[in-house]
Coordinates of C-alpha atoms in Angstrom, one line a residue:
Chain A
X923 CA 77.1 -23.2 -148.1
X924 CA 80.9 -24.7 -147.0
X925 CA 81.4 -26.8 -144.7
X926 CA 81.9 -24.8 -141.6
X927 CA 78.9 -23.0 -142.3
X928 CA 76.7 -25.9 -142.1
X929 CA 78.2 -26.9 -139.3
X930 CA 77.7 -23.6 -137.5
X931 CA 73.8 -23.9 -138.6
X932 CA 73.2 -26.9 -135.9
X933 CA 72.5 -26.0 -133.1
X934 CA 71.0 -27.3 -129.7
X935 CA 67.7 -25.0 -128.8
X936 CA 68.7 -23.4 -125.4
X937 CA 66.4 -21.9 -123.6
X938 CA 66.6 -19.4 -120.6
X939 CA 64.8 -21.2 -117.0
X940 CA 67.0 -22.5 -114.9
X941 CA 70.5 -20.9 -113.8
X942 CA 71.1 -17.6 -115.8
X943 CA 74.1 -15.8 -115.8
X944 CA 74.9 -13.9 -118.6
X945 CA 78.5 -13.2 -118.0
X946 CA 81.2 -14.6 -115.8
X947 CA 84.4 -13.1 -114.9
X948 CA 87.2 -15.4 -115.7
X949 CA 90.8 -14.2 -115.6
X950 CA 93.1 -13.6 -118.8
X951 CA 95.7 -15.7 -116.7
X952 CA 94.7 -19.5 -116.1
X953 CA 97.1 -19.6 -113.2
X954 CA 94.6 -17.2 -111.3
X955 CA 91.7 -19.5 -111.6
X956 CA 92.9 -21.6 -108.3
X957 CA 91.8 -18.5 -106.4
X958 CA 88.0 -18.3 -108.3
X959 CA 85.5 -18.7 -105.6
X960 CA 82.7 -21.7 -106.0
X961 CA 80.4 -21.1 -108.1
X962 CA 77.0 -22.7 -106.3
X963 CA 73.8 -22.8 -107.9
X964 CA 70.3 -23.9 -106.9
X965 CA 69.3 -27.4 -107.7
X966 CA 66.2 -28.5 -107.3
X967 CA 64.7 -31.9 -106.1
X968 CA 61.0 -32.8 -105.9
X969 CA 59.8 -36.6 -106.4
X970 CA 56.2 -37.9 -105.7
X971 CA 56.9 -41.6 -104.1
X972 CA 54.1 -44.0 -104.9
X973 CA 54.2 -45.5 -100.9
X974 CA 52.5 -48.6 -99.9
X975 CA 51.5 -49.0 -96.1
X976 CA 51.5 -52.6 -97.2
X977 CA 50.4 -55.2 -94.7
X978 CA 50.3 -52.0 -92.1
X979 CA 47.5 -50.7 -94.4
X980 CA 44.2 -51.9 -92.0
X981 CA 45.9 -49.3 -89.0
X982 CA 45.1 -46.2 -91.7
X983 CA 42.0 -47.6 -92.6
X984 CA 41.4 -48.0 -89.1
X985 CA 42.0 -44.3 -87.8
X986 CA 39.8 -43.1 -91.1
X987 CA 36.9 -45.1 -89.3
X988 CA 37.9 -43.7 -85.8
X989 CA 39.4 -46.7 -84.7
X990 CA 43.0 -46.8 -83.0
X991 CA 44.5 -50.2 -83.6
X992 CA 47.3 -52.2 -82.6
X993 CA 48.3 -56.3 -83.0
X994 CA 48.4 -58.9 -80.7
X995 CA 50.4 -62.1 -81.1
X996 CA 48.5 -65.4 -81.0
X997 CA 50.7 -67.4 -79.6
X998 CA 52.5 -65.5 -77.0
X999 CA 50.1 -62.5 -76.4
X1000 CA 52.2 -59.7 -76.9
X1001 CA 50.6 -56.8 -78.0
X1002 CA 52.1 -53.9 -80.1
X1003 CA 50.8 -50.3 -79.2
X1004 CA 52.4 -49.4 -82.3
X1005 CA 51.0 -52.3 -85.2
X1006 CA 53.8 -55.1 -86.0
X1007 CA 52.2 -58.1 -88.3
X1008 CA 55.4 -60.6 -86.8
X1009 CA 55.7 -60.8 -83.2
X1010 CA 59.3 -59.9 -82.5
X1011 CA 59.0 -62.4 -79.7
X1012 CA 58.2 -65.4 -80.9
X1013 CA 58.2 -64.4 -84.8
X1014 CA 54.3 -65.4 -85.1
X1015 CA 51.6 -63.8 -87.1
X1016 CA 50.1 -61.3 -85.0
X1017 CA 46.2 -60.5 -85.4
X1018 CA 44.9 -56.8 -85.2
X1019 CA 42.9 -55.5 -82.0
X1020 CA 41.3 -52.0 -81.5
X1021 CA 43.2 -50.1 -78.3
X1022 CA 41.7 -48.2 -76.1
X1023 CA 40.8 -44.5 -77.1
X1024 CA 42.3 -43.3 -73.6
X1025 CA 45.6 -43.9 -72.8
X1026 CA 48.7 -42.2 -70.7
X1027 CA 51.9 -39.7 -71.1
X1028 CA 55.1 -42.2 -71.3
X1029 CA 56.8 -39.2 -72.2
X1030 CA 57.2 -36.7 -74.3
X1031 CA 59.3 -33.4 -76.0
X1032 CA 57.8 -30.2 -77.1
X1033 CA 59.3 -29.6 -80.8
X1034 CA 60.2 -25.6 -81.5
X1035 CA 62.1 -26.5 -84.3
X1036 CA 61.6 -29.2 -86.9
X1037 CA 62.2 -30.3 -90.5
X1038 CA 61.7 -27.9 -92.9
X1039 CA 57.7 -30.1 -93.7
X1040 CA 56.6 -29.0 -90.1
X1041 CA 58.3 -25.8 -88.9
X1042 CA 55.3 -24.0 -89.6
X1043 CA 53.6 -26.4 -86.8
X1044 CA 55.8 -25.4 -84.3
X1045 CA 55.4 -25.5 -81.5
X1046 CA 53.7 -28.8 -81.6
X1047 CA 54.0 -31.5 -78.5
X1048 CA 55.2 -34.8 -79.2
X1049 CA 54.0 -37.9 -76.9
X1050 CA 54.8 -41.8 -76.9
X1051 CA 51.4 -42.7 -75.1
X1052 CA 51.4 -46.2 -72.8
X1053 CA 48.3 -48.3 -71.9
X1054 CA 48.1 -51.1 -69.5
X1055 CA 48.5 -54.3 -70.9
X1056 CA 50.0 -53.4 -73.9
X1057 CA 53.4 -53.9 -74.8
X1058 CA 54.7 -51.4 -76.5
X1059 CA 54.2 -47.7 -77.1
X1060 CA 52.6 -44.9 -80.0
X1061 CA 53.9 -42.0 -81.0
X1062 CA 51.8 -39.4 -81.5
X1063 CA 50.8 -35.5 -80.6
X1064 CA 49.2 -33.9 -77.9
X1065 CA 47.2 -31.0 -78.5
X1066 CA 45.1 -28.9 -75.9
X1067 CA 48.0 -28.5 -73.2
X1068 CA 50.5 -24.9 -73.2
X1069 CA 53.6 -25.8 -75.1
X1070 CA 55.4 -23.3 -72.5
X1071 CA 54.3 -25.3 -69.8
X1072 CA 56.2 -28.2 -70.7
X1073 CA 57.5 -30.5 -67.4
X1074 CA 58.0 -34.0 -66.1
X1075 CA 54.5 -33.4 -64.7
X1076 CA 53.0 -34.1 -67.6
X1077 CA 54.0 -37.5 -67.4
X1078 CA 51.3 -40.1 -67.1
X1079 CA 49.2 -37.7 -68.0
X1080 CA 46.0 -39.3 -69.2
X1081 CA 45.2 -38.4 -72.5
X1082 CA 42.6 -39.7 -75.1
X1083 CA 42.1 -40.3 -78.9
X1084 CA 41.0 -37.8 -81.2
X1085 CA 40.6 -38.4 -85.2
X1086 CA 40.9 -36.0 -87.8
X1087 CA 37.1 -36.3 -89.7
X1088 CA 39.0 -35.2 -93.0
X1089 CA 41.5 -38.4 -93.1
X1090 CA 45.1 -38.2 -95.1
X1091 CA 46.1 -41.2 -94.1
X1092 CA 48.9 -40.5 -91.9
X1093 CA 49.2 -41.4 -88.4
X1094 CA 48.0 -38.0 -87.6
X1095 CA 45.1 -38.8 -88.5
X1096 CA 45.1 -39.4 -84.9
X1097 CA 46.0 -37.2 -82.2
X1098 CA 45.5 -37.0 -78.5
X1099 CA 44.2 -34.4 -76.0
X1100 CA 44.0 -34.5 -72.3
X1101 CA 41.5 -36.6 -70.3
Chain B
X799 CA 91.8 -63.9 -86.7
X800 CA 94.9 -61.6 -87.0
X801 CA 95.2 -58.7 -85.4
X802 CA 94.7 -55.7 -86.5
X803 CA 96.6 -52.3 -86.1
X804 CA 95.6 -49.0 -86.3
X805 CA 98.5 -47.5 -88.2
X806 CA 97.6 -43.7 -89.2
X807 CA 94.5 -41.3 -89.9
X808 CA 93.6 -37.6 -90.8
X809 CA 90.9 -35.5 -90.2
X810 CA 89.9 -32.7 -92.7
X811 CA 88.7 -29.4 -90.0
X812 CA 85.4 -29.9 -89.5
X813 CA 83.4 -26.7 -91.1
X814 CA 79.3 -25.7 -91.3
X815 CA 80.1 -25.8 -94.7
X816 CA 83.0 -25.9 -97.5
X817 CA 81.4 -24.4 -100.9
X818 CA 85.3 -24.5 -101.7
X819 CA 85.5 -28.1 -102.5
X820 CA 83.2 -30.9 -103.4
X821 CA 83.5 -34.4 -101.4
X822 CA 86.1 -35.9 -103.0
X823 CA 89.4 -33.2 -102.4
X824 CA 87.9 -32.8 -99.1
X825 CA 88.6 -36.8 -98.5
X826 CA 92.0 -36.0 -100.0
X827 CA 92.9 -33.8 -97.4
X828 CA 92.8 -35.8 -94.4
X829 CA 94.0 -39.2 -96.7
X830 CA 97.0 -37.3 -97.4
X831 CA 97.5 -36.2 -94.0
X832 CA 97.4 -39.6 -93.1
X833 CA 99.7 -40.6 -95.5
X834 CA 101.9 -37.7 -94.4
X835 CA 102.1 -38.8 -91.2
X836 CA 103.4 -42.3 -92.0
X837 CA 105.9 -40.9 -94.2
X838 CA 104.0 -42.6 -97.1
X839 CA 104.2 -41.4 -100.5
X840 CA 101.0 -41.0 -103.0
X841 CA 102.7 -44.0 -105.5
X842 CA 103.3 -46.3 -102.9
X843 CA 100.6 -46.1 -101.2
X844 CA 98.3 -46.4 -104.0
X845 CA 100.7 -49.7 -104.6
X846 CA 100.8 -51.1 -101.2
X847 CA 97.0 -50.1 -100.4
X848 CA 94.6 -53.9 -101.0
X849 CA 91.7 -52.0 -100.5
X850 CA 89.4 -49.4 -99.2
X851 CA 86.0 -48.9 -97.1
X852 CA 84.2 -45.9 -97.9
X853 CA 82.0 -44.5 -95.2
X854 CA 78.9 -42.2 -96.0
X855 CA 75.7 -41.9 -94.7
X856 CA 73.0 -39.6 -97.0
X857 CA 72.7 -40.2 -100.4
X858 CA 70.2 -37.3 -100.2
X859 CA 72.8 -35.1 -98.4
X860 CA 75.0 -36.6 -101.4
X861 CA 72.6 -36.4 -104.2
X862 CA 74.8 -38.3 -105.7
X863 CA 74.3 -42.2 -105.9
X864 CA 77.6 -43.8 -105.8
X865 CA 79.8 -41.3 -104.3
X866 CA 82.0 -44.2 -103.0
X867 CA 83.7 -44.9 -106.5
X868 CA 84.5 -41.2 -107.0
X869 CA 86.5 -40.9 -104.4
X870 CA 88.3 -43.9 -105.0
X871 CA 88.9 -42.3 -108.3
X872 CA 90.3 -39.1 -106.8
X873 CA 92.4 -40.7 -104.4
X874 CA 93.9 -42.6 -107.1
X875 CA 93.3 -46.0 -105.9
X876 CA 91.5 -47.6 -108.6
X877 CA 91.2 -50.5 -109.6
X878 CA 91.4 -51.8 -105.9
X879 CA 88.4 -53.0 -104.5
X880 CA 86.1 -51.1 -102.1
X881 CA 82.8 -51.1 -100.7
X882 CA 80.6 -48.6 -99.1
X883 CA 79.3 -49.1 -95.3
X884 CA 76.0 -47.4 -94.2
X885 CA 74.2 -46.8 -90.9
X886 CA 73.1 -43.5 -89.9
X887 CA 75.3 -41.9 -87.4
X888 CA 77.4 -44.8 -86.7
X889 CA 78.2 -44.8 -90.4
X890 CA 82.2 -44.1 -89.3
X891 CA 82.1 -47.1 -86.6
X892 CA 80.7 -49.6 -88.7
X893 CA 83.0 -48.6 -91.6
X894 CA 85.8 -48.6 -88.8
X895 CA 84.6 -52.4 -88.2
X896 CA 84.7 -52.9 -91.5
X897 CA 87.7 -52.3 -92.2
X898 CA 88.8 -54.2 -89.2
X899 CA 87.1 -57.4 -90.7
X900 CA 88.8 -57.1 -94.0
X901 CA 92.2 -57.4 -92.5
X902 CA 91.4 -59.7 -89.4
X903 CA 90.5 -62.4 -92.0
X904 CA 93.9 -62.5 -94.5
X905 CA 91.6 -60.3 -97.1
X906 CA 93.7 -57.0 -97.0
X907 CA 97.1 -56.3 -95.1
X908 CA 96.8 -52.6 -96.0
X909 CA 93.0 -51.3 -95.9
X910 CA 92.5 -47.4 -96.1
X911 CA 89.0 -46.6 -94.7
X912 CA 87.7 -43.1 -95.2
X913 CA 84.3 -41.1 -95.0
X914 CA 82.7 -38.1 -95.1
X915 CA 79.6 -35.9 -95.5
X916 CA 78.4 -32.9 -97.0
X917 CA 75.1 -31.6 -95.0
X918 CA 75.6 -28.1 -96.4
X919 CA 74.2 -28.8 -99.2
X920 CA 70.7 -27.9 -97.8
X921 CA 69.5 -25.7 -95.6
X922 CA 69.9 -26.9 -92.0
X923 CA 65.8 -27.2 -91.5
X924 CA 65.6 -29.2 -95.0
X925 CA 68.8 -31.3 -93.0
X926 CA 67.3 -31.8 -89.9
X927 CA 64.0 -33.1 -92.7
X928 CA 66.8 -35.8 -94.3
X929 CA 67.8 -36.9 -91.0
X930 CA 64.3 -37.5 -90.0
X931 CA 63.6 -40.3 -92.5
X932 CA 66.2 -42.8 -90.7
X933 CA 63.0 -43.0 -88.7
X934 CA 59.9 -45.2 -89.4
X935 CA 58.6 -43.5 -92.9
X936 CA 55.0 -44.6 -92.0
X937 CA 54.8 -44.2 -88.5
X938 CA 57.1 -42.3 -87.0
X939 CA 58.7 -39.1 -89.6
X940 CA 55.0 -37.9 -90.6
X941 CA 54.1 -37.3 -86.6
X942 CA 56.9 -34.6 -86.8
X943 CA 60.1 -36.3 -87.6
X944 CA 63.1 -34.2 -85.6
X945 CA 65.7 -36.3 -84.0
X946 CA 66.0 -33.3 -81.6
X947 CA 62.7 -34.3 -80.5
X948 CA 63.2 -38.1 -80.0
X949 CA 66.1 -37.4 -78.0
X950 CA 64.6 -35.1 -75.7
X951 CA 62.0 -37.9 -75.3
X952 CA 64.3 -40.3 -74.3
X953 CA 65.6 -38.3 -72.1
X954 CA 62.4 -37.0 -70.5
X955 CA 61.8 -40.5 -69.3
X956 CA 65.3 -40.6 -67.9
X957 CA 65.0 -37.7 -66.1
X958 CA 61.7 -39.2 -64.8
X959 CA 62.8 -42.7 -63.7
X960 CA 66.4 -41.7 -62.3
X961 CA 65.9 -37.7 -61.7
X962 CA 68.7 -36.6 -63.8
X963 CA 68.6 -32.9 -63.9
X964 CA 69.6 -30.5 -67.1
X965 CA 72.2 -29.1 -65.1
X966 CA 73.7 -32.3 -65.3
X967 CA 73.2 -32.4 -69.2
X968 CA 74.2 -29.0 -69.5
X969 CA 78.1 -29.6 -68.0
X970 CA 78.5 -32.1 -70.7
X971 CA 78.4 -29.3 -73.0
X972 CA 80.2 -27.0 -70.9
X973 CA 83.1 -30.0 -70.8
X974 CA 82.8 -30.3 -74.4
X975 CA 83.0 -26.7 -76.2
X976 CA 85.8 -26.0 -73.1
X977 CA 88.3 -28.9 -73.9
X978 CA 87.6 -27.7 -77.7
X979 CA 89.4 -24.6 -77.0
X980 CA 92.6 -26.7 -77.2
X981 CA 91.6 -28.9 -80.3
X982 CA 92.2 -26.9 -83.4
X983 CA 90.3 -29.2 -86.0
X984 CA 86.8 -28.6 -83.3
X985 CA 84.4 -25.9 -85.1
X986 CA 82.7 -25.2 -81.7
X987 CA 85.3 -24.0 -78.9
X988 CA 84.0 -22.1 -76.2
X989 CA 84.2 -21.4 -72.5
X990 CA 80.5 -21.6 -71.4
X991 CA 78.5 -22.0 -68.3
X992 CA 75.3 -24.0 -67.3
X993 CA 73.2 -21.5 -67.1
X994 CA 74.8 -20.5 -70.8
X995 CA 73.8 -23.8 -72.1
X996 CA 69.8 -23.3 -70.7
X997 CA 69.5 -20.1 -71.3
X998 CA 70.2 -21.4 -75.0
X999 CA 67.7 -21.5 -77.5
X1000 CA 65.1 -24.1 -77.2
X1001 CA 65.2 -27.1 -79.3
X1002 CA 63.2 -29.5 -78.1
X1003 CA 62.4 -29.3 -74.6
X1004 CA 64.4 -30.2 -72.3
X1005 CA 67.5 -29.7 -75.1
X1006 CA 68.8 -26.4 -75.9
X1007 CA 70.5 -25.4 -79.3
X1008 CA 73.8 -25.8 -77.0
X1009 CA 72.7 -29.5 -76.0
X1010 CA 73.1 -30.5 -79.4
X1011 CA 76.0 -30.9 -82.0
X1012 CA 75.4 -29.3 -85.7
X1013 CA 75.6 -30.5 -89.0
X1014 CA 79.5 -30.2 -90.4
X1015 CA 81.2 -30.6 -94.0
X1016 CA 84.3 -32.7 -93.3
X1017 CA 85.8 -35.7 -93.9
X1018 CA 88.3 -38.6 -91.8
X1019 CA 90.6 -41.4 -93.0
X1020 CA 91.9 -44.6 -91.0
X1021 CA 94.4 -46.6 -92.4
X1022 CA 94.5 -50.4 -91.0
X1023 CA 96.6 -53.0 -91.7
X1024 CA 97.9 -56.7 -90.5
X1025 CA 101.0 -57.4 -88.9
X1026 CA 102.2 -57.9 -91.9
X1027 CA 101.0 -54.5 -93.4
X1028 CA 103.1 -53.1 -90.8
X1029 CA 106.2 -54.1 -92.3
X1030 CA 105.3 -53.2 -95.7
X1031 CA 104.8 -49.9 -94.4
X1032 CA 108.0 -49.8 -92.3
X1033 CA 109.8 -51.1 -95.6
X1034 CA 108.2 -48.5 -97.8
X1035 CA 108.6 -45.8 -95.7
X1036 CA 111.7 -46.5 -94.1
X1037 CA 110.0 -45.7 -90.2
X1038 CA 108.4 -48.1 -88.3
X1039 CA 105.0 -46.8 -87.8
X1040 CA 103.6 -46.3 -83.9
X1041 CA 100.4 -47.9 -84.4
X1042 CA 97.3 -49.0 -81.9
X1043 CA 96.3 -52.4 -81.8
X1044 CA 92.0 -52.9 -81.9
X1045 CA 91.7 -55.6 -79.3
X1046 CA 88.2 -55.3 -79.2
X1047 CA 84.8 -54.5 -81.8
X1048 CA 81.8 -55.1 -80.4
X1049 CA 78.2 -54.2 -81.9
X1050 CA 74.4 -54.2 -81.2
X1051 CA 71.4 -53.1 -82.6
X1052 CA 67.9 -51.8 -81.3
X1053 CA 64.3 -51.8 -83.3
X1054 CA 63.8 -48.3 -85.1
X1055 CA 60.6 -47.2 -83.8
X1056 CA 61.5 -46.4 -80.1
X1057 CA 58.1 -47.1 -79.3
X1058 CA 58.6 -51.0 -80.0
X1059 CA 61.3 -51.4 -77.7
X1060 CA 61.1 -53.5 -74.4
X1061 CA 60.4 -52.8 -71.5
X1062 CA 62.1 -55.8 -69.4
X1063 CA 65.5 -56.8 -68.3
X1064 CA 69.2 -55.0 -67.8
X1065 CA 71.6 -56.5 -70.0
X1066 CA 74.3 -56.9 -67.6
X1067 CA 78.4 -55.8 -67.7
X1068 CA 80.1 -58.4 -65.6
X1069 CA 80.3 -56.1 -62.9
X1070 CA 77.4 -55.7 -62.6
X1071 CA 74.6 -57.5 -60.5
X1072 CA 71.0 -58.1 -61.0
X1073 CA 70.2 -56.9 -57.8
X1074 CA 71.5 -53.5 -58.9
X1075 CA 68.4 -53.2 -61.2
X1076 CA 65.6 -54.4 -59.4
X1077 CA 62.4 -53.1 -60.9
X1078 CA 64.0 -51.3 -63.3
X1079 CA 62.2 -52.1 -66.9
X1080 CA 64.8 -51.7 -69.7
X1081 CA 65.6 -50.4 -71.8
X1082 CA 62.5 -48.9 -72.6
X1083 CA 63.1 -45.7 -74.0
X1084 CA 65.3 -44.0 -71.4
X1085 CA 68.4 -46.6 -72.3
X1086 CA 70.6 -47.7 -75.5
X1087 CA 70.0 -51.7 -75.3
X1088 CA 71.9 -51.5 -78.3
X1089 CA 74.9 -49.4 -76.8
X1090 CA 75.0 -51.7 -73.7
X1091 CA 75.2 -54.9 -76.0
X1092 CA 78.6 -53.5 -78.2
X1093 CA 79.5 -52.1 -75.5
X1094 CA 79.2 -55.5 -73.7
X1095 CA 80.6 -57.9 -76.8
X1096 CA 83.2 -54.9 -77.0
X1097 CA 84.7 -55.5 -73.5
X1098 CA 84.4 -59.5 -73.8
X1099 CA 86.8 -59.7 -76.4
X1100 CA 89.0 -56.8 -75.3
X1101 CA 89.2 -59.0 -72.1
X1102 CA 87.7 -55.8 -70.3
X1103 CA 85.9 -56.6 -66.5
X1104 CA 85.6 -52.9 -65.1
X1105 CA 86.0 -50.2 -68.0
X1106 CA 85.8 -47.6 -65.8
X1107 CA 89.0 -48.5 -64.5
X1108 CA 90.7 -50.5 -67.3
X1109 CA 90.3 -47.7 -69.9
X1110 CA 92.2 -44.7 -69.8
X1111 CA 89.7 -42.7 -72.3
X1112 CA 86.9 -42.8 -74.5
X1113 CA 85.6 -40.7 -77.7
X1114 CA 82.3 -41.4 -77.6
X1115 CA 79.4 -40.3 -79.7
X1116 CA 77.9 -37.2 -78.0
X1117 CA 75.1 -35.9 -81.0
X1118 CA 73.5 -34.9 -77.6
X1119 CA 74.5 -34.3 -74.5
X1120 CA 71.7 -36.6 -73.1
X1121 CA 72.9 -38.7 -74.8
X1122 CA 76.4 -38.9 -73.1
X1123 CA 75.5 -39.2 -70.2
X1124 CA 73.1 -41.8 -71.4
X1125 CA 76.2 -43.6 -72.9
X1126 CA 78.6 -43.6 -70.0
X1127 CA 75.7 -46.2 -68.3
X1128 CA 75.4 -48.3 -71.4
X1129 CA 79.4 -48.4 -71.6
X1130 CA 79.3 -49.5 -67.9
X1131 CA 81.3 -46.3 -66.5
X1132 CA 78.6 -46.2 -63.7
X1133 CA 75.8 -47.6 -62.8
X1134 CA 71.9 -47.0 -65.1
X1135 CA 70.4 -43.7 -63.4
X1136 CA 74.2 -42.7 -62.4
X1137 CA 74.9 -40.9 -65.3
X1138 CA 74.1 -37.1 -64.3
X1139 CA 75.9 -37.9 -60.8
X1140 CA 79.2 -39.0 -63.0
X1141 CA 79.0 -36.1 -65.0
X1142 CA 78.5 -34.1 -61.8
X1143 CA 81.0 -35.4 -59.8
X1144 CA 83.9 -34.3 -62.8
X1145 CA 84.8 -38.0 -63.9
X1146 CA 84.5 -37.5 -67.4
X1147 CA 86.5 -34.3 -67.2
X1148 CA 90.3 -33.8 -68.7
X1149 CA 92.0 -33.4 -65.4
X1150 CA 94.6 -30.3 -65.2
X1151 CA 91.7 -28.2 -66.8
X1152 CA 89.8 -25.4 -65.2
X1153 CA 86.3 -25.3 -66.2
X1154 CA 85.6 -23.0 -64.0
X1155 CA 83.6 -25.4 -61.5
X1156 CA 85.4 -27.7 -58.2
X1157 CA 84.8 -31.2 -59.1
X1158 CA 85.5 -33.9 -56.1
X1159 CA 87.0 -36.5 -58.9
X1160 CA 87.8 -34.2 -61.7
X1161 CA 89.5 -36.6 -64.4
X1162 CA 89.2 -40.0 -63.6
X1163 CA 88.1 -41.3 -67.1
X1164 CA 88.3 -38.4 -69.7
X1165 CA 85.1 -38.8 -72.1
X1166 CA 85.6 -36.7 -75.5
X1167 CA 88.8 -35.2 -74.4
X1168 CA 88.7 -33.6 -78.3
X1169 CA 85.6 -31.7 -77.7
X1170 CA 83.2 -34.7 -79.4
X1171 CA 80.7 -34.2 -81.9
X1172 CA 79.1 -31.1 -79.8
X1173 CA 82.3 -29.0 -80.7
X1174 CA 83.6 -30.5 -83.3
X1175 CA 80.9 -31.4 -85.4
X1176 CA 79.1 -34.1 -86.9
X1177 CA 79.5 -34.9 -90.6
X1178 CA 77.7 -37.8 -90.6
X1179 CA 80.4 -40.9 -92.6
X1180 CA 83.4 -39.0 -91.2
X1181 CA 82.5 -38.7 -87.3
X1182 CA 83.1 -42.3 -86.0
X1183 CA 86.7 -42.1 -88.1
X1184 CA 87.8 -38.9 -86.6
X1185 CA 87.0 -40.6 -83.4
X1186 CA 89.7 -43.3 -84.6
X1187 CA 92.0 -40.4 -85.2
X1188 CA 91.9 -38.9 -82.1
X1189 CA 92.2 -42.1 -80.0
X1190 CA 95.4 -42.9 -81.8
X1191 CA 96.9 -39.7 -81.4
X1192 CA 96.4 -39.9 -77.5
X1193 CA 97.7 -43.8 -77.5
X1194 CA 100.6 -42.6 -79.0
X1195 CA 101.2 -39.4 -77.3
X1196 CA 101.2 -37.5 -80.5
X1197 CA 98.2 -35.0 -79.4
X1198 CA 100.5 -32.0 -79.4
X1199 CA 102.4 -32.7 -82.2
X1200 CA 98.8 -32.9 -84.0
X1201 CA 97.1 -30.4 -81.9
X1202 CA 99.6 -28.0 -81.4
X1203 CA 99.7 -28.6 -77.6
X1204 CA 99.1 -31.0 -75.2
X1205 CA 96.5 -29.6 -73.1
X1206 CA 94.3 -32.5 -73.8
X1207 CA 97.1 -35.5 -74.2
X1208 CA 95.9 -38.2 -71.4
X1209 CA 98.7 -38.9 -69.6
X1210 CA 100.6 -41.7 -70.2
X1211 CA 97.4 -43.4 -72.4
X1212 CA 97.3 -46.5 -72.9
X1213 CA 93.7 -48.2 -73.6
X1214 CA 91.3 -46.8 -75.4
X1215 CA 87.5 -46.8 -76.7
X1216 CA 85.9 -45.5 -79.6
X1217 CA 81.5 -45.3 -79.8
X1218 CA 80.0 -44.6 -82.4
X1219 CA 75.9 -44.6 -82.5
X1220 CA 72.8 -43.9 -85.0
X1221 CA 69.7 -43.2 -84.3
X1222 CA 68.5 -43.3 -81.3
X1223 CA 70.5 -45.6 -80.4
X1224 CA 69.5 -48.1 -83.4
X1225 CA 72.7 -48.8 -84.4
X1226 CA 76.0 -48.9 -82.3
X1227 CA 79.6 -49.6 -82.1
X1228 CA 82.1 -50.1 -79.6
X1229 CA 86.1 -50.9 -81.1
X1230 CA 88.7 -50.7 -77.9
X1231 CA 92.2 -49.8 -79.0
X1232 CA 95.5 -50.4 -77.3
X1233 CA 99.1 -48.7 -78.2
X1234 CA 101.3 -51.4 -79.4
X1235 CA 104.7 -50.4 -79.8

């Protein structure tokens, strides 16, 4: 076997998955390449993150146990409707507190579109919940009202927290209903 | 700090998709325009440019880490120093200010700031998902992450608090899409009426498709220089540049989760009094505290005490009609709560254009004469730089040369502002530009 033949025998294994195009038009004159349409291919990308909730983890454990938790600053008593473990006002550590199940709609929207992950759930209602004596708000979903009936009258509506029986360890383990 | 001048700029026409090029040649289109407008040839530029700032937002959209160095090599600017600046929707405005810092500090005499985004590489709804990753991924994103939804919640509270109407918001859409009719760089050029905005498909109540800007592919470039840099350019081209001086830079930031924002007191501008806002809880979710902070610090530096009188025009971040209206207030063009009345009076419209409506005070301070993000598009890393380029052309009086007509030229414009804004008002930058020739 001559050297040329042995080189031809060395080959990278080829597969037929991914983008397979058996024939691509190509001009004889390289000058024509400037007029070529772009090649556009599909490039999949999938990642599973190992996401730690870190210091916020007790919030999610709370949801799994039917408790909505916020935090309160020891020294200045500033109370967070969405937990923060250090106070934005005085910088001191905050303690966990249980929030009332009943709150009120501070503001809302009805999403008729959304990110790809949530498109199948449209229309859905987002609300920011407020509580008396709690200094910050909480983002959640409102169910049990007609999305098409959206109106400013919804602001101030009394709402009550409900918990999913099957926890997914996401903030949507809690949602709100009127009343 | 030394004086810093904006000497030239270029913009690639923003489009829904640019599959014909990867991001590097798109930036080169804007870069070549900026050089040509100065009369500076490529080799000379590569010799006298001291360094660059790369402005791009999302590694998800690009699916390419360290894309900035690929632009630097495509432009032939290696081995000059460069760095990337990123801050969501405000990326362009922040990068522009980073360029200013590089020159003001004395590090560079000539600094190129280039920005781009290629958002067409995923479908629109995946794109919305990527953008929503710029909200807290533990507490906000999983609830239904959608930026149009977040802004809708903010303006719903504004409506409740101040009586702002959807028709007032729609007027912003009428104005910006109409202005764009005369801007060849704009993507959406339309004569529309309030009813068209309200009849358009609902996206997040009360915002419709015509209240919201579109994702785009595009690039923009600005060239900043010290007085010494201007002299170098003069020498290299044999032509005196017609620059704008950057007389004020301001910035602000607010909590990522809007739920966390305080309900306290208004940050006052020099022409406002505490009594104006008695009982108003601020910023809550109805106003952008970062926008107020950015305006206040930029005005302070530029010596502006009454912005509505002392600015000739503003290019501001109108990703939503609602956020343009809210920004009038943050920037002190009217009091908090009066943004709706401000647009209804016609103040932010161009004087002399027929929008199909009669206004009592049309054109007192044109806002987004270019058509803004609503009409030009919002390729994130390019947007804030596009504003700087359009502002420079206004101050040069060169709109006719660049747009092919002078209908959007603000007459005798001497001082303007650009305003760049990231997700729900997290990062905001304001820069003041003044004619300097």
